[in-house]
Amino acid sequence: MPTHHKLAFPALALLLLNSACQSETAKTETTTTETAADTTAAAPANADSATKKYLAEPLVKDIYTADPSAHVFNGRIYIYPSHDIETGMPENDNGDHFAMKDYHILSMDSIGGKVTDHGVALDIKDIPWAGRQLWAPDAAFKDGTYYLYFPVKDKQDIFRIGVATSKSPTGPFKAEPKPMEGSLSIDPAVFTDTDGKTYMYMGGIWGGQLQRWRTGKYDGSKPKEQEPAATEPSVGPRVARLGADMKQFAEPVREVKIVDKDGKVLLSGDNNRRFFEGAWMHKYNGKYYFTYSTGDTHFLAYATGTSPYGPFTYQGTFMNPVQGWTTHHSIVEIKGKWYIFYHDTQLSDKTWLRNVKVTELKRNADGSIALINP
């Protein structure tokens, strides 16, 4: 999801860059290392940008992108990010200043190669039930059809998950007339297991509204009182298997449990480890790796299990804080290597104007994920 604002940034992320302007382009090409020549591009103008050391460079620099969900379709890498825009709205912990209105899809033949921006793939005005805020999407492919899953607030200001379809991985996508029955909150992440079954993970607390669903029904009456107390079990993300048509759930949505080494659910006050938002699932050597953001403590963490439903046992942090409030990621295998797609605020130094990046994800001999310093 788009991340929330806090007045204090992690020490690792402190850097003052001048704001940059943004231009819209229907289709552009750049590389992961070049500086855009267009004077309207979102590259930083501050001299500090030349001395700041980053692990990777933005994939595109002429629009702001975030929350990248990456997939390999027909041998090509496709990235489904949020499209950040300047709205002028004041920042708050509900993320109201993240008022994105469309999606651009990016693609490239290989890591480090040219990146193509395929323009607008879906606009909020073409989603019949949508109200506001098109947040972090994901995508899937089955039987000749591409599926774009997206969170957006409905006309009652409640986040739901929608689905749109296309015969092309780059769209344009046509949205279904209603949200997915039983869907809730934000950050859909779609995982197809080795047996062909497909699952959707979803959820994010605070502005993502997941804490408002603790009883199984939406309750927005006292939002600040609905997050569990520090000594209570944390709110877990949700998961459900998708049906054959990939447009609805084949079963009721259930809560995912993230537990410690003793099998106890992580507590709400354990904000260095508990789930906040940005779930992703991948499988490695027969083991399920559930990765997520801790939100207000700015880490990417992971937990492992033996079933796509969990429970997942917390294993540790695998990415330190990026520049910006927090991050949202995806992990994908490409030509025998694993990569993580993520975002920071290198181009703007503004929490709500982000840029997507990619770097290799490395593992230790025991399968644990090596720590990344972005």
Tab-separated table of C-alpha atoms in Angstrom:
chain	number	residue	atom	x	y	z
A	1	MET	CA	0.000	0.000	0.000
A	2	PRO	CA	1.108	3.599	-0.097
A	3	THR	CA	2.902	4.209	3.137
A	4	HIS	CA	1.834	6.552	5.911
A	5	HIS	CA	3.557	9.690	7.142
A	6	LYS	CA	5.405	10.141	10.394
A	7	LEU	CA	7.286	13.270	11.374
A	8	ALA	CA	10.378	11.283	12.363
A	9	PHE	CA	12.233	9.304	9.702
A	10	PRO	CA	14.694	6.506	10.540
A	11	ALA	CA	18.251	7.757	10.902
A	12	LEU	CA	19.249	5.616	7.976
A	13	ALA	CA	16.809	7.475	5.760
A	14	LEU	CA	17.654	11.101	6.565
A	15	LEU	CA	18.548	13.010	3.435
A	16	LEU	CA	17.355	16.364	2.146
A	17	LEU	CA	16.857	16.513	-1.598
A	18	ASN	CA	15.245	19.311	-3.536
A	19	SER	CA	11.812	18.511	-4.877
A	20	ALA	CA	11.602	17.585	-8.510
A	21	CYS	CA	8.842	18.134	-11.015
A	22	GLN	CA	6.961	15.338	-12.693
A	23	SER	CA	5.751	14.857	-16.232
A	24	GLU	CA	3.354	12.321	-17.673
A	25	THR	CA	4.434	10.292	-20.677
A	26	ALA	CA	2.415	7.663	-22.440
A	27	LYS	CA	5.403	5.456	-23.222
A	28	THR	CA	9.058	5.969	-22.390
A	29	GLU	CA	12.261	4.014	-22.307
A	30	THR	CA	15.182	4.397	-19.948
A	31	THR	CA	17.763	2.171	-18.301
A	32	THR	CA	18.365	1.378	-14.676
A	33	THR	CA	21.548	3.464	-14.626
A	34	GLU	CA	21.084	6.372	-17.006
A	35	THR	CA	19.922	9.865	-16.039
A	36	ALA	CA	16.850	10.998	-17.944
A	37	ALA	CA	17.656	13.731	-20.433
A	38	ASP	CA	14.235	15.363	-20.259
A	39	THR	CA	14.434	18.485	-18.097
A	40	THR	CA	10.986	17.691	-16.712
A	41	ALA	CA	12.084	14.294	-15.404
A	42	ALA	CA	11.915	13.520	-11.713
A	43	ALA	CA	15.690	13.367	-11.165
A	44	PRO	CA	16.994	15.232	-8.088
A	45	ALA	CA	18.700	18.570	-8.718
A	46	ASN	CA	20.477	18.676	-5.351
A	47	ALA	CA	24.235	18.216	-5.268
A	48	ASP	CA	23.734	15.780	-2.388
A	49	SER	CA	22.201	13.332	-4.851
A	50	ALA	CA	25.594	12.810	-6.438
A	51	THR	CA	27.200	11.810	-3.123
A	52	LYS	CA	24.429	9.776	-1.528
A	53	LYS	CA	25.114	6.067	-1.924
A	54	TYR	CA	22.197	3.861	-2.933
A	55	LEU	CA	22.251	0.145	-3.551
A	56	ALA	CA	20.255	0.596	-6.779
A	57	GLU	CA	18.963	3.338	-9.050
A	58	PRO	CA	15.328	4.063	-9.966
A	59	LEU	CA	13.962	2.021	-12.858
A	60	VAL	CA	12.140	5.039	-14.286
A	61	LYS	CA	12.665	8.705	-13.563
A	62	ASP	CA	9.987	10.593	-15.477
A	63	ILE	CA	7.045	9.436	-13.349
A	64	TYR	CA	6.826	8.448	-9.697
A	65	THR	CA	6.179	4.764	-9.020
A	66	ALA	CA	5.894	2.640	-5.883
A	67	ASP	CA	4.761	-0.728	-4.483
A	68	PRO	CA	6.158	-2.787	-7.394
A	69	SER	CA	4.664	-6.236	-7.985
A	70	ALA	CA	6.922	-8.023	-10.461
A	71	HIS	CA	6.167	-11.084	-12.597
A	72	VAL	CA	7.719	-12.913	-15.519
A	73	PHE	CA	5.240	-13.519	-18.337
A	74	ASN	CA	6.418	-15.170	-21.566
A	75	GLY	CA	10.049	-14.564	-20.637
A	76	ARG	CA	9.657	-10.797	-20.098
A	77	ILE	CA	9.621	-8.971	-16.765
A	78	TYR	CA	6.478	-6.965	-16.029
A	79	ILE	CA	6.147	-4.613	-13.064
A	80	TYR	CA	2.778	-3.524	-11.710
A	81	PRO	CA	3.371	-0.484	-9.450
A	82	SER	CA	1.342	2.278	-7.907
A	83	HIS	CA	1.570	5.599	-9.757
A	84	ASP	CA	2.354	8.345	-7.269
A	85	ILE	CA	1.190	11.877	-8.033
A	86	GLU	CA	1.385	15.226	-6.280
A	87	THR	CA	-2.056	15.973	-4.833
A	88	GLY	CA	-1.260	18.837	-2.468
A	89	MET	CA	-3.228	17.119	0.275
A	90	PRO	CA	-1.881	17.293	3.847
A	91	GLU	CA	-0.156	14.183	5.153
A	92	ASN	CA	-1.763	11.996	7.803
A	93	ASP	CA	-1.524	8.483	9.216
A	94	ASN	CA	-4.511	7.340	7.150
A	95	GLY	CA	-2.603	8.044	3.951
A	96	ASP	CA	-5.196	10.407	2.487
A	97	HIS	CA	-2.413	12.204	0.604
A	98	PHE	CA	-1.890	9.030	-1.453
A	99	ALA	CA	-4.731	9.811	-3.841
A	100	MET	CA	-3.478	7.981	-6.920
A	101	LYS	CA	-5.786	7.754	-9.913
A	102	ASP	CA	-4.332	5.266	-12.402
A	103	TYR	CA	-1.793	2.522	-13.043
A	104	HIS	CA	1.172	2.455	-15.415
A	105	ILE	CA	2.768	-0.907	-16.219
A	106	LEU	CA	6.515	-1.215	-16.748
A	107	SER	CA	8.408	-3.980	-18.526
A	108	MET	CA	11.936	-5.009	-19.449
A	109	ASP	CA	13.667	-7.929	-21.113
A	110	SER	CA	16.228	-8.401	-18.371
A	111	ILE	CA	17.489	-6.939	-15.108
A	112	GLY	CA	19.524	-3.854	-15.987
A	113	GLY	CA	17.959	-3.567	-19.430
A	114	LYS	CA	15.760	-0.879	-20.932
A	115	VAL	CA	12.516	-0.238	-19.096
A	116	THR	CA	9.356	0.545	-21.047
A	117	ASP	CA	6.475	2.515	-19.547
A	118	HIS	CA	3.356	1.262	-21.331
A	119	GLY	CA	1.205	4.179	-20.262
A	120	VAL	CA	-2.125	4.083	-18.441
A	121	ALA	CA	-3.428	0.533	-18.072
A	122	LEU	CA	-6.402	1.324	-15.822
A	123	ASP	CA	-7.905	4.619	-14.679
A	124	ILE	CA	-10.068	5.095	-11.605
A	125	LYS	CA	-12.774	6.745	-13.695
A	126	ASP	CA	-13.255	3.430	-15.510
A	127	ILE	CA	-13.939	1.446	-12.315
A	128	PRO	CA	-17.727	1.670	-11.795
A	129	TRP	CA	-17.732	1.157	-8.023
A	130	ALA	CA	-14.578	3.128	-7.152
A	131	GLY	CA	-14.464	6.175	-4.935
A	132	ARG	CA	-10.850	7.200	-4.391
A	133	GLN	CA	-7.242	6.067	-3.871
A	134	LEU	CA	-5.908	3.412	-6.245
A	135	TRP	CA	-3.259	1.760	-4.090
A	136	ALA	CA	-0.774	-1.105	-4.547
A	137	PRO	CA	-1.870	-3.651	-7.205
A	138	ASP	CA	-0.790	-7.128	-8.270
A	139	ALA	CA	-1.296	-9.284	-11.349
A	140	ALA	CA	-1.709	-12.891	-12.462
A	141	PHE	CA	-2.085	-14.897	-15.677
A	142	LYS	CA	-4.263	-17.893	-16.482
A	143	ASP	CA	-5.536	-19.480	-19.698
A	144	GLY	CA	-4.763	-16.549	-21.987
A	145	THR	CA	-6.073	-13.816	-19.685
A	146	TYR	CA	-4.172	-11.373	-17.490
A	147	TYR	CA	-5.731	-10.293	-14.217
A	148	LEU	CA	-4.994	-7.000	-12.463
A	149	TYR	CA	-5.988	-6.933	-8.791
A	150	PHE	CA	-6.271	-3.547	-7.141
A	151	PRO	CA	-7.402	-1.959	-3.854
A	152	VAL	CA	-9.529	1.143	-3.995
A	153	LYS	CA	-12.008	2.760	-1.637
A	154	ASP	CA	-15.603	2.290	-2.684
A	155	LYS	CA	-18.149	5.073	-2.616
A	156	GLN	CA	-18.646	4.475	1.132
A	157	ASP	CA	-14.895	5.011	1.652
A	158	ILE	CA	-14.229	1.354	2.490
A	159	PHE	CA	-11.262	-0.370	0.867
A	160	ARG	CA	-12.147	-3.384	-1.279
A	161	ILE	CA	-10.220	-5.439	-3.815
A	162	GLY	CA	-11.231	-5.239	-7.464
A	163	VAL	CA	-10.158	-7.206	-10.508
A	164	ALA	CA	-9.720	-6.167	-14.126
A	165	THR	CA	-8.830	-8.295	-17.141
A	166	SER	CA	-6.931	-7.992	-20.399
A	167	LYS	CA	-5.526	-10.183	-23.144
A	168	SER	CA	-2.255	-8.278	-22.851
A	169	PRO	CA	0.031	-8.083	-19.787
A	170	THR	CA	0.245	-4.329	-20.340
A	171	GLY	CA	-3.484	-3.733	-20.692
A	172	PRO	CA	-5.623	-1.793	-21.130
A	173	PHE	CA	-7.563	-3.607	-18.388
A	174	LYS	CA	-11.335	-3.667	-18.052
A	175	ALA	CA	-12.623	-3.638	-14.479
A	176	GLU	CA	-15.396	-5.879	-13.230
A	177	PRO	CA	-18.550	-3.937	-12.276
A	178	LYS	CA	-18.266	-4.865	-8.566
A	179	PRO	CA	-15.466	-5.598	-6.084
A	180	MET	CA	-14.581	-9.177	-5.230
A	181	GLU	CA	-17.123	-10.615	-2.803
A	182	GLY	CA	-15.573	-10.960	0.644
A	183	SER	CA	-12.531	-8.839	-0.186
A	184	LEU	CA	-11.257	-6.252	2.252
A	185	SER	CA	-8.462	-3.846	3.032
A	186	ILE	CA	-5.466	-3.351	0.705
A	187	ASP	CA	-2.295	-4.763	-0.844
A	188	PRO	CA	-3.491	-7.822	-2.775
A	189	ALA	CA	-0.655	-10.264	-3.462
A	190	VAL	CA	-1.431	-13.229	-5.699
A	191	PHE	CA	0.561	-16.460	-5.467
A	192	THR	CA	0.168	-19.546	-7.647
A	193	ASP	CA	1.531	-22.669	-5.978
A	194	THR	CA	3.323	-25.519	-7.716
A	195	ASP	CA	0.056	-27.500	-7.714
A	196	GLY	CA	-1.637	-24.775	-9.765
A	197	LYS	CA	-3.811	-23.418	-6.962
A	198	THR	CA	-3.823	-19.631	-6.640
A	199	TYR	CA	-4.145	-17.643	-3.424
A	200	MET	CA	-4.611	-13.974	-2.611
A	201	TYR	CA	-3.059	-12.374	0.461
A	202	MET	CA	-4.376	-8.970	1.492
A	203	GLY	CA	-4.442	-6.462	4.312
A	204	GLY	CA	-2.836	-3.475	5.961
A	205	ILE	CA	-3.514	-1.784	9.289
A	206	TRP	CA	-4.006	1.926	10.019
A	207	GLY	CA	-5.045	3.566	6.738
A	208	GLY	CA	-5.483	0.119	5.209
A	209	GLN	CA	-8.446	-0.402	7.575
A	210	LEU	CA	-7.637	-4.043	8.423
A	211	GLN	CA	-8.100	-3.389	12.152
A	212	ARG	CA	-11.689	-2.355	11.420
A	213	TRP	CA	-12.498	-5.951	10.374
A	214	ARG	CA	-11.555	-7.660	13.647
A	215	THR	CA	-15.115	-8.911	14.250
A	216	GLY	CA	-15.482	-10.164	10.695
A	217	LYS	CA	-17.599	-7.172	9.731
A	218	TYR	CA	-16.450	-3.665	8.878
A	219	ASP	CA	-16.724	-1.208	11.750
A	220	GLY	CA	-15.470	2.309	11.144
A	221	SER	CA	-17.102	3.848	14.197
A	222	LYS	CA	-14.007	4.035	16.425
A	223	PRO	CA	-11.027	3.438	14.139
A	224	LYS	CA	-8.347	4.511	16.608
A	225	GLU	CA	-9.661	2.115	19.251
A	226	GLN	CA	-9.880	-0.941	17.041
A	227	GLU	CA	-6.197	-1.818	16.819
A	228	PRO	CA	-5.454	-4.405	19.540
A	229	ALA	CA	-3.752	-3.337	22.742
A	230	ALA	CA	0.012	-3.825	22.847
A	231	THR	CA	-0.302	-7.038	24.878
A	232	GLU	CA	-2.965	-8.573	22.612
A	233	PRO	CA	-2.298	-10.693	19.500
A	234	SER	CA	-1.581	-8.566	16.430
A	235	VAL	CA	-3.985	-8.251	13.520
A	236	GLY	CA	-2.977	-10.722	10.829
A	237	PRO	CA	-3.294	-10.396	7.056
A	238	ARG	CA	-5.959	-12.374	5.251
A	239	VAL	CA	-5.764	-15.137	2.648
A	240	ALA	CA	-8.210	-16.965	0.405
A	241	ARG	CA	-7.866	-19.343	-2.518
A	242	LEU	CA	-9.122	-17.960	-5.818
A	243	GLY	CA	-11.771	-19.756	-7.824
A	244	ALA	CA	-11.324	-21.140	-11.316
A	245	ASP	CA	-12.386	-17.861	-12.938
A	246	MET	CA	-9.745	-15.913	-10.919
A	247	LYS	CA	-12.367	-13.247	-10.213
A	248	GLN	CA	-13.831	-14.497	-6.932
A	249	PHE	CA	-12.748	-16.428	-3.861
A	250	ALA	CA	-13.406	-20.147	-3.730
A	251	GLU	CA	-13.646	-20.108	0.067
A	252	PRO	CA	-14.129	-17.757	3.007
A	253	VAL	CA	-11.293	-15.358	3.758
A	254	ARG	CA	-9.226	-16.467	6.750
A	255	GLU	CA	-6.643	-14.779	8.971
A	256	VAL	CA	-2.946	-15.581	8.578
A	257	LYS	CA	-1.091	-16.230	11.830
A	258	ILE	CA	2.500	-15.047	12.204
A	259	VAL	CA	4.056	-16.692	15.242
A	260	ASP	CA	7.326	-16.704	17.154
A	261	LYS	CA	9.610	-19.725	17.563
A	262	ASP	CA	7.377	-20.943	20.437
A	263	GLY	CA	4.284	-20.859	18.235
A	264	LYS	CA	2.758	-17.809	19.908
A	265	VAL	CA	1.125	-15.147	17.709
A	266	LEU	CA	3.184	-11.957	17.583
A	267	LEU	CA	1.739	-9.254	19.791
A	268	SER	CA	0.331	-5.959	18.577
A	269	GLY	CA	2.974	-4.016	20.495
A	270	ASP	CA	5.796	-6.003	18.908
A	271	ASN	CA	6.055	-3.535	16.049
A	272	ASN	CA	9.578	-4.567	15.073
A	273	ARG	CA	8.153	-7.918	13.978
A	274	ARG	CA	4.366	-7.819	13.607
A	275	PHE	CA	2.603	-7.488	10.263
A	276	PHE	CA	1.669	-4.001	9.109
A	277	GLU	CA	1.132	-4.185	5.317
A	278	GLY	CA	2.664	-5.186	1.996
A	279	ALA	CA	2.420	-8.998	2.016
A	280	TRP	CA	4.191	-11.127	-0.575
A	281	MET	CA	4.502	-14.884	-0.952
A	282	HIS	CA	7.134	-16.962	-2.727
A	283	LYS	CA	8.234	-20.563	-2.482
A	284	TYR	CA	11.831	-21.754	-2.232
A	285	ASN	CA	13.001	-25.361	-1.838
A	286	GLY	CA	9.487	-26.458	-0.907
A	287	LYS	CA	9.114	-23.862	1.858
A	288	TYR	CA	6.671	-20.939	1.869
A	289	TYR	CA	8.230	-17.533	2.500
A	290	PHE	CA	5.749	-14.929	3.690
A	291	THR	CA	7.350	-11.476	3.505
A	292	TYR	CA	5.888	-8.177	4.671
A	293	SER	CA	6.492	-4.652	5.961
A	294	THR	CA	6.515	-3.766	9.654
A	295	GLY	CA	5.268	-0.283	8.758
A	296	ASP	CA	6.063	2.194	11.496
A	297	THR	CA	9.406	0.488	12.258
A	298	HIS	CA	10.358	0.493	8.573
A	299	PHE	CA	11.669	-3.074	8.145
A	300	LEU	CA	10.936	-5.815	5.644
A	301	ALA	CA	10.543	-9.064	7.559
A	302	TYR	CA	9.906	-12.687	6.683
A	303	ALA	CA	8.315	-15.766	8.168
A	304	THR	CA	8.258	-19.320	6.848
A	305	GLY	CA	5.790	-22.186	6.850
A	306	THR	CA	4.761	-25.471	5.291
A	307	SER	CA	1.335	-24.378	3.979
A	308	PRO	CA	0.174	-21.368	1.961
A	309	TYR	CA	-2.328	-20.704	4.765
A	310	GLY	CA	0.346	-20.612	7.469
A	311	PRO	CA	0.967	-20.364	10.323
A	312	PHE	CA	4.262	-18.705	9.449
A	313	THR	CA	7.137	-18.619	11.905
A	314	TYR	CA	8.954	-15.301	12.136
A	315	GLN	CA	12.555	-15.575	10.935
A	316	GLY	CA	13.885	-12.020	10.948
A	317	THR	CA	14.459	-8.798	9.039
A	318	PHE	CA	15.814	-9.001	5.513
A	319	MET	CA	15.817	-5.330	4.450
A	320	ASN	CA	16.797	-2.354	6.561
A	321	PRO	CA	14.842	0.920	6.264
A	322	VAL	CA	14.866	2.643	2.899
A	323	GLN	CA	14.899	6.406	2.433
A	324	GLY	CA	11.277	7.295	3.039
A	325	TRP	CA	8.675	6.153	5.516
A	326	THR	CA	8.709	2.434	4.701
A	327	THR	CA	8.732	0.163	1.668
A	328	HIS	CA	6.592	-2.297	-0.270
A	329	HIS	CA	8.169	-5.100	-2.254
A	330	SER	CA	7.899	-8.187	-4.415
A	331	ILE	CA	10.279	-11.115	-4.856
A	332	VAL	CA	10.640	-13.054	-8.097
A	333	GLU	CA	12.982	-15.607	-9.648
A	334	ILE	CA	14.481	-14.539	-12.977
A	335	LYS	CA	16.846	-16.791	-14.932
A	336	GLY	CA	17.938	-18.736	-11.899
A	337	LYS	CA	18.482	-15.734	-9.617
A	338	TRP	CA	16.136	-14.117	-7.133
A	339	TYR	CA	15.422	-10.392	-7.122
A	340	ILE	CA	13.556	-7.995	-4.871
A	341	PHE	CA	11.655	-5.044	-6.313
A	342	TYR	CA	11.078	-2.223	-3.835
A	343	HIS	CA	10.828	1.563	-3.618
A	344	ASP	CA	12.352	4.556	-1.883
A	345	THR	CA	12.237	8.345	-2.277
A	346	GLN	CA	15.579	9.032	-3.960
A	347	LEU	CA	14.089	11.239	-6.678
A	348	SER	CA	11.909	13.464	-4.512
A	349	ASP	CA	12.678	12.947	-0.818
A	350	LYS	CA	8.903	13.072	-0.337
A	351	THR	CA	7.147	10.147	1.294
A	352	TRP	CA	4.313	10.208	-1.231
A	353	LEU	CA	6.465	10.541	-4.393
A	354	ARG	CA	8.450	7.332	-4.693
A	355	ASN	CA	10.522	5.432	-7.241
A	356	VAL	CA	10.796	1.684	-7.823
A	357	LYS	CA	14.111	-0.184	-7.764
A	358	VAL	CA	15.426	-3.727	-8.031
A	359	THR	CA	18.357	-5.588	-6.510
A	360	GLU	CA	19.393	-9.209	-6.143
A	361	LEU	CA	18.006	-11.176	-3.207
A	362	LYS	CA	20.631	-13.491	-1.755
A	363	ARG	CA	20.221	-16.426	0.581
A	364	ASN	CA	22.441	-18.183	3.046
A	365	ALA	CA	23.163	-21.897	2.832
A	366	ASP	CA	20.332	-22.695	5.244
A	367	GLY	CA	17.762	-20.864	3.109
A	368	SER	CA	17.615	-17.764	5.288
A	369	ILE	CA	17.509	-14.457	3.430
A	370	ALA	CA	20.611	-12.284	3.617
A	371	LEU	CA	20.128	-8.778	5.029
A	372	ILE	CA	19.905	-5.982	2.450
A	373	ASN	CA	21.088	-2.433	3.138
A	374	PRO	CA	19.321	-0.298	0.535
